[in-house]
Amino acid sequence: MTSVFARYPGSVRDEAVAADGSVCPQFGQVAAALDQLGGVGLTAVVGAMAQERRVHGVVFGTYVDGRLEEQPFPLCPVPRVVPAADWAHLARGVEQRHRALNAFLADVYRPGGRRRTDDDRAPEVVRAGVVPEWVVTASPGHRPSAVGWAAPGQQRITVSGLDLLRGPDGWVVLEDNLRVPSGIGYALSNRASGRAALPDLYAAAEAAGLVDPTEAVALLRAALADAAPPACDGVPQLGLLTDGPDNTAWFEHRLLAEAMGAPIATPDLLWPTPSGGVAVQVGAERVPVDVLYRRFDEADLAGHLTPTGIPVDVLLGEAVRAGQLAVANVPGNGVADDKATYRFVPEMIEFYLGEQPVLATVPTWLLAEEADLAAVRDRLHELVVKPVDGYGGQGVVFGPQCSPTELAELQAEVLAAPHRFVAQEPVDFSTVPTVVDGLVVPRRADLRVFAVAGTTTRALPAPLTRVALEEGSLLVNSSQGGGSKDTWVLPPA
């Protein structure tokens, strides 16, 4: 039987096959199983997996010409394997970064805080000269009104999702997602699909201690419960706040709500309670909730009305200020995850935690700064340019892949509004074996690692691997044509 890796071009950047063609030790079990399947068997597995996901409705949404279109969320049957030592390092670094960013948000939004004309009320990190004032005040995600959206001591980031790349010198953080990060549900569904398609392989791996991603549900639920307001004197009632089927992650919202035993809370199901709180309509009953896990953009809260005609942001804001409700993640977190703030997170870790950063970051220039703009304006062909407030891969331009015309257009756009952009050194990040058109080929992949913060901060054992499906592509986002993989976190040896 011919190995499915017979023509696989191993390299120093590949996580499974070395440059000499040898299979890396952590990938040995997977490689042996794939070779036993052979090319025909692997093609059959791809088809069975796609059918299983269609049956279970594993989709994501994208807006095309203003209309939401649901598409299958592609899953490669070849899992990505993360050694235990790598995972321990990643978890420690993600937890550290989450703690520092929560401290930054508490500083920015402390009660009685910032007034532009009163320097002594600026965030401490600004007063100490660690972060420039404009990074906070000019951030598109800065919401001064968000001060009143959190109870004293509440973690403003309950759930984070950090995107990481495995570069030549190890793992680096590409960006922080602190508003409504998605992917936990997809990581869970990827494991379920992989187990269904390759039962023998998964049974053997699980018997050997493969980390179970479903443990993430209990950790998520516990962190959300920790956000409950002081008025809650029993087991907190959770709800998942979503704008419903028009949301691109509607599949995930329903999956997580069911997994946590929490009702779906769409705007048309929200009611005020006599005590000043909020209840969710569940069938014929109105269930008072203590914590709403927010899963849609804060900018859209005001655009939705409850059955009583009250805008969602008004109803929730009044309940929060009355001490009857907590919203997680808290509105206003965008000031901590835009691309300009990213540049200063290593310094925040030292300032707030007194620690050295565990994870590296990508060299970044803030084009709003004259010196940074001067340093890179003639190097855009070598760099990656990103909008400060971009997400999901939107607006990202890879200079080395641009034509001369595209570069000229990029430079004109940057020079017209430099404050809207950052520039970063490109990362030569790793490839993983991926099935494309029946062949196993190397494709670039990132890793989204989630963490939750309540009484403690914990990385969730449910990382999501996203993979570029086109040869040479660096864009792994599903909205940009990417796919996904189940991620195996191996147990310690």
Coordinates of N, CA and C in Angstrom, one line a residue, residues 172-281:
V172 N 3.8 32.6 18.4 CA 3.6 34.1 18.6 C 2.1 34.4 18.5
V173 N 1.7 35.4 19.3 CA 0.3 35.9 19.3 C 0.2 36.8 18.1
L174 N -0.9 36.5 17.3 CA -1.2 37.4 16.1 C -2.2 38.5 16.5
E175 N -3.2 38.1 17.2 CA -4.2 39.1 17.7 C -5.0 38.6 18.8
D176 N -5.6 39.5 19.5 CA -6.5 39.2 20.7 C -7.9 39.5 20.3
N177 N -8.8 38.6 20.6 CA -10.2 38.8 20.3 C -11.0 38.8 21.6
L178 N -11.5 39.9 22.0 CA -12.0 40.1 23.4 C -13.4 40.6 23.4
R179 N -14.0 40.7 22.3 CA -15.4 41.2 22.2 C -16.4 40.1 22.2
V180 N -16.6 39.4 21.1 CA -17.5 38.3 21.1 C -16.8 37.1 20.3
P181 N -15.6 36.6 20.8 CA -14.9 35.6 20.1 C -15.7 34.4 19.8
S182 N -15.6 33.9 18.6 CA -16.3 32.7 18.3 C -15.3 31.5 18.0
G183 N -15.8 30.3 18.1 CA -15.0 29.2 17.8 C -15.1 28.0 18.7
I184 N -15.5 28.2 20.0 CA -15.5 27.1 21.0 C -16.4 26.0 20.5
G185 N -17.6 26.4 20.0 CA -18.6 25.5 19.5 C -18.1 24.7 18.3
Y186 N -17.3 25.4 17.4 CA -16.8 24.7 16.3 C -15.7 23.7 16.7
A187 N -14.9 24.1 17.7 CA -13.9 23.1 18.2 C -14.6 21.8 18.7
L188 N -15.7 22.0 19.4 CA -16.4 20.9 20.0 C -17.0 20.0 18.8
S189 N -17.6 20.7 17.8 CA -18.2 19.9 16.7 C -17.1 19.2 15.9
N190 N -15.9 19.8 15.8 CA -14.9 19.2 15.0 C -14.4 17.9 15.7
R191 N -14.4 17.9 17.0 CA -14.1 16.6 17.7 C -15.1 15.6 17.5
A192 N -16.4 16.0 17.6 CA -17.5 15.0 17.4 C -17.4 14.4 15.9
S193 N -17.2 15.3 15.0 CA -17.1 14.8 13.6 C -15.9 13.9 13.4
G194 N -14.8 14.2 13.9 CA -13.6 13.4 13.8 C -13.8 12.0 14.4
R195 N -14.4 12.0 15.6 CA -14.6 10.7 16.3 C -15.6 9.9 15.5
A196 N -16.6 10.5 14.9 CA -17.6 9.7 14.1 C -17.0 9.2 12.8
A197 N -16.1 9.9 12.2 CA -15.5 9.5 10.9 C -14.4 8.5 11.1
L198 N -13.6 8.6 12.2 CA -12.4 7.7 12.4 C -12.5 7.1 13.8
P199 N -13.5 6.3 14.1 CA -13.7 5.8 15.4 C -12.5 5.1 16.0
D200 N -11.9 4.2 15.3 CA -10.8 3.4 15.8 C -9.6 4.3 16.2
L201 N -9.3 5.3 15.3 CA -8.1 6.2 15.6 C -8.4 7.0 16.9
Y202 N -9.7 7.5 17.0 CA -10.0 8.3 18.2 C -10.1 7.5 19.4
A203 N -10.6 6.3 19.3 CA -10.7 5.4 20.5 C -9.3 5.1 21.1
A204 N -8.4 4.9 20.2 CA -7.0 4.6 20.7 C -6.4 5.8 21.3
A205 N -6.6 7.0 20.6 CA -6.0 8.2 21.2 C -6.6 8.6 22.5
E206 N -7.9 8.4 22.6 CA -8.6 8.8 23.9 C -8.2 7.8 25.0
A207 N -8.0 6.6 24.7 CA -7.6 5.6 25.7 C -6.2 6.0 26.2
A208 N -5.4 6.6 25.3 CA -4.0 7.0 25.7 C -4.0 8.4 26.4
G209 N -5.2 9.0 26.6 CA -5.2 10.2 27.4 C -5.4 11.5 26.6
L210 N -5.8 11.4 25.3 CA -6.1 12.6 24.5 C -7.0 13.5 25.3
V211 N -6.7 14.8 25.3 CA -7.4 15.8 26.1 C -8.8 15.9 25.5
D212 N -9.9 15.9 26.4 CA -11.2 16.0 25.9 C -11.7 17.5 25.9
P213 N -12.0 18.0 24.7 CA -12.4 19.4 24.6 C -13.7 19.7 25.3
T214 N -14.6 18.7 25.5 CA -15.9 19.0 26.1 C -15.7 19.5 27.6
E215 N -14.5 19.3 28.1 CA -14.3 19.9 29.5 C -14.4 21.4 29.4
A216 N -14.3 22.0 28.3 CA -14.3 23.5 28.1 C -15.7 24.0 28.5
V217 N -16.8 23.2 28.3 CA -18.1 23.7 28.6 C -18.3 24.0 30.1
A218 N -17.8 23.1 30.9 CA -17.9 23.3 32.4 C -17.1 24.5 32.8
L219 N -15.9 24.7 32.2 CA -15.1 25.8 32.6 C -15.8 27.1 32.1
L220 N -16.3 27.1 31.0 CA -17.0 28.3 30.4 C -18.2 28.6 31.3
R221 N -19.0 27.6 31.7 CA -20.2 27.9 32.5 C -19.8 28.4 33.9
A222 N -18.7 27.9 34.4 CA -18.3 28.3 35.8 C -17.8 29.8 35.7
A223 N -17.1 30.2 34.7 CA -16.6 31.5 34.6 C -17.8 32.5 34.4
L224 N -18.8 32.1 33.6 CA -19.9 33.0 33.5 C -20.7 33.1 34.8
A225 N -20.8 32.0 35.5 CA -21.5 32.1 36.8 C -20.7 33.0 37.8
D226 N -19.4 33.0 37.7 CA -18.6 33.9 38.6 C -18.9 35.3 38.3
A227 N -19.5 35.7 37.1 CA -19.8 37.1 36.8 C -21.1 37.5 37.4
A228 N -21.8 36.6 38.1 CA -23.2 37.0 38.6 C -23.1 38.1 39.6
P229 N -24.1 39.0 39.5 CA -24.1 40.2 40.4 C -24.3 39.8 41.9
P230 N -24.0 40.7 42.8 CA -24.2 40.3 44.3 C -25.6 40.0 44.6
A231 N -26.6 40.5 43.9 CA -28.0 40.2 44.2 C -28.3 38.7 44.0
C232 N -27.5 38.0 43.3 CA -27.8 36.6 43.0 C -27.3 35.8 44.3
D233 N -28.3 35.1 44.9 CA -27.9 34.4 46.1 C -28.0 32.9 46.0
G234 N -28.1 32.4 44.8 CA -28.2 30.9 44.6 C -27.3 30.6 43.4
V235 N -27.7 29.4 42.7 CA -26.9 29.1 41.5 C -27.3 30.0 40.4
P236 N -26.4 30.8 39.8 CA -26.7 31.8 38.8 C -27.4 31.2 37.6
Q237 N -28.5 31.8 37.1 CA -29.1 31.4 35.9 C -28.5 32.2 34.7
L238 N -28.0 31.4 33.8 CA -27.3 31.9 32.6 C -28.3 32.0 31.4
G239 N -28.0 32.9 30.5 CA -28.7 33.0 29.2 C -27.7 33.3 28.2
L240 N -27.9 32.9 26.9 CA -27.0 33.3 25.9 C -27.7 34.3 25.0
L241 N -27.1 35.5 25.0 CA -27.7 36.7 24.3 C -27.2 36.7 22.9
T242 N -28.1 36.6 21.9 CA -27.8 36.6 20.5 C -28.8 37.3 19.7
D243 N -28.4 37.8 18.6 CA -29.4 38.5 17.7 C -30.1 37.5 16.8
G244 N -29.8 36.2 17.0 CA -30.6 35.1 16.3 C -30.1 34.6 15.0
P245 N -30.9 34.1 14.1 CA -30.5 33.5 12.9 C -29.7 34.4 11.9
D246 N -29.8 35.7 12.1 CA -29.0 36.6 11.2 C -27.6 36.7 11.6
N247 N -27.2 36.0 12.7 CA -25.8 36.1 13.2 C -25.0 35.0 12.5
T248 N -23.8 35.4 12.0 CA -23.0 34.4 11.3 C -22.6 33.2 12.1
A249 N -22.6 33.3 13.4 CA -22.3 32.2 14.3 C -23.5 31.6 15.0
W250 N -24.6 31.7 14.4 CA -25.9 31.2 15.0 C -25.8 29.7 15.3
F251 N -25.2 28.9 14.5 CA -25.0 27.5 14.8 C -24.3 27.3 16.1
E252 N -23.2 28.1 16.3 CA -22.5 27.9 17.6 C -23.3 28.4 18.8
H253 N -24.0 29.5 18.6 CA -24.8 30.0 19.7 C -25.8 28.9 20.3
R254 N -26.4 28.3 19.3 CA -27.4 27.2 19.8 C -26.7 26.1 20.4
L255 N -25.5 25.7 19.8 CA -24.7 24.5 20.4 C -24.3 24.8 21.8
L256 N -23.7 26.0 22.0 CA -23.2 26.3 23.4 C -24.4 26.5 24.4
A257 N -25.4 27.1 24.0 CA -26.6 27.3 24.9 C -27.1 25.9 25.3
E258 N -27.2 25.0 24.4 CA -27.7 23.7 24.8 C -26.7 23.0 25.7
A259 N -25.4 23.1 25.3 CA -24.4 22.4 26.1 C -24.3 22.9 27.6
M260 N -24.6 24.2 27.8 CA -24.5 24.8 29.1 C -25.9 24.7 29.8
G261 N -26.9 24.3 29.1 CA -28.2 24.3 29.7 C -28.8 25.7 29.9
A262 N -28.4 26.6 29.1 CA -28.8 28.0 29.2 C -29.8 28.4 28.1
P263 N -30.9 29.1 28.4 CA -31.8 29.5 27.3 C -31.2 30.5 26.3
I264 N -31.6 30.4 25.1 CA -31.3 31.4 24.0 C -32.1 32.6 24.3
A265 N -31.4 33.8 24.4 CA -32.0 35.0 24.7 C -31.9 36.0 23.5
T266 N -32.8 35.9 22.6 CA -32.9 36.9 21.5 C -33.7 38.1 21.9
P267 N -33.5 39.3 21.3 CA -34.2 40.5 21.7 C -35.7 40.4 21.9
D268 N -36.3 39.6 21.1 CA -37.8 39.4 21.2 C -38.2 38.6 22.4
L269 N -37.3 38.0 23.1 CA -37.6 37.2 24.3 C -37.2 37.8 25.6
L270 N -36.7 39.1 25.6 CA -36.3 39.7 26.8 C -37.4 40.6 27.4
W271 N -37.6 40.4 28.7 CA -38.6 41.2 29.4 C -38.0 41.7 30.7
P272 N -38.5 42.9 31.1 CA -38.1 43.5 32.4 C -38.8 42.7 33.5
T273 N -38.1 42.6 34.7 CA -38.7 42.0 35.9 C -39.1 43.0 36.9
P274 N -40.0 42.8 37.8 CA -40.4 43.8 38.8 C -39.3 44.2 39.7
S275 N -38.2 43.4 39.8 CA -37.1 43.8 40.6 C -36.1 44.6 39.9
G276 N -36.3 44.9 38.6 CA -35.4 45.7 37.8 C -34.4 44.8 37.1
G277 N -34.6 43.5 37.0 CA -33.8 42.6 36.3 C -34.3 42.3 34.9
V278 N -33.9 41.2 34.4 CA -34.2 40.8 33.0 C -34.7 39.3 33.1
A279 N -35.7 39.0 32.3 CA -36.2 37.6 32.2 C -36.2 37.2 30.7
V280 N -36.0 35.9 30.5 CA -36.0 35.4 29.1 C -37.3 34.5 29.0
Q281 N -38.0 34.8 27.9 CA -39.2 33.9 27.6 C -38.7 32.6 27.2

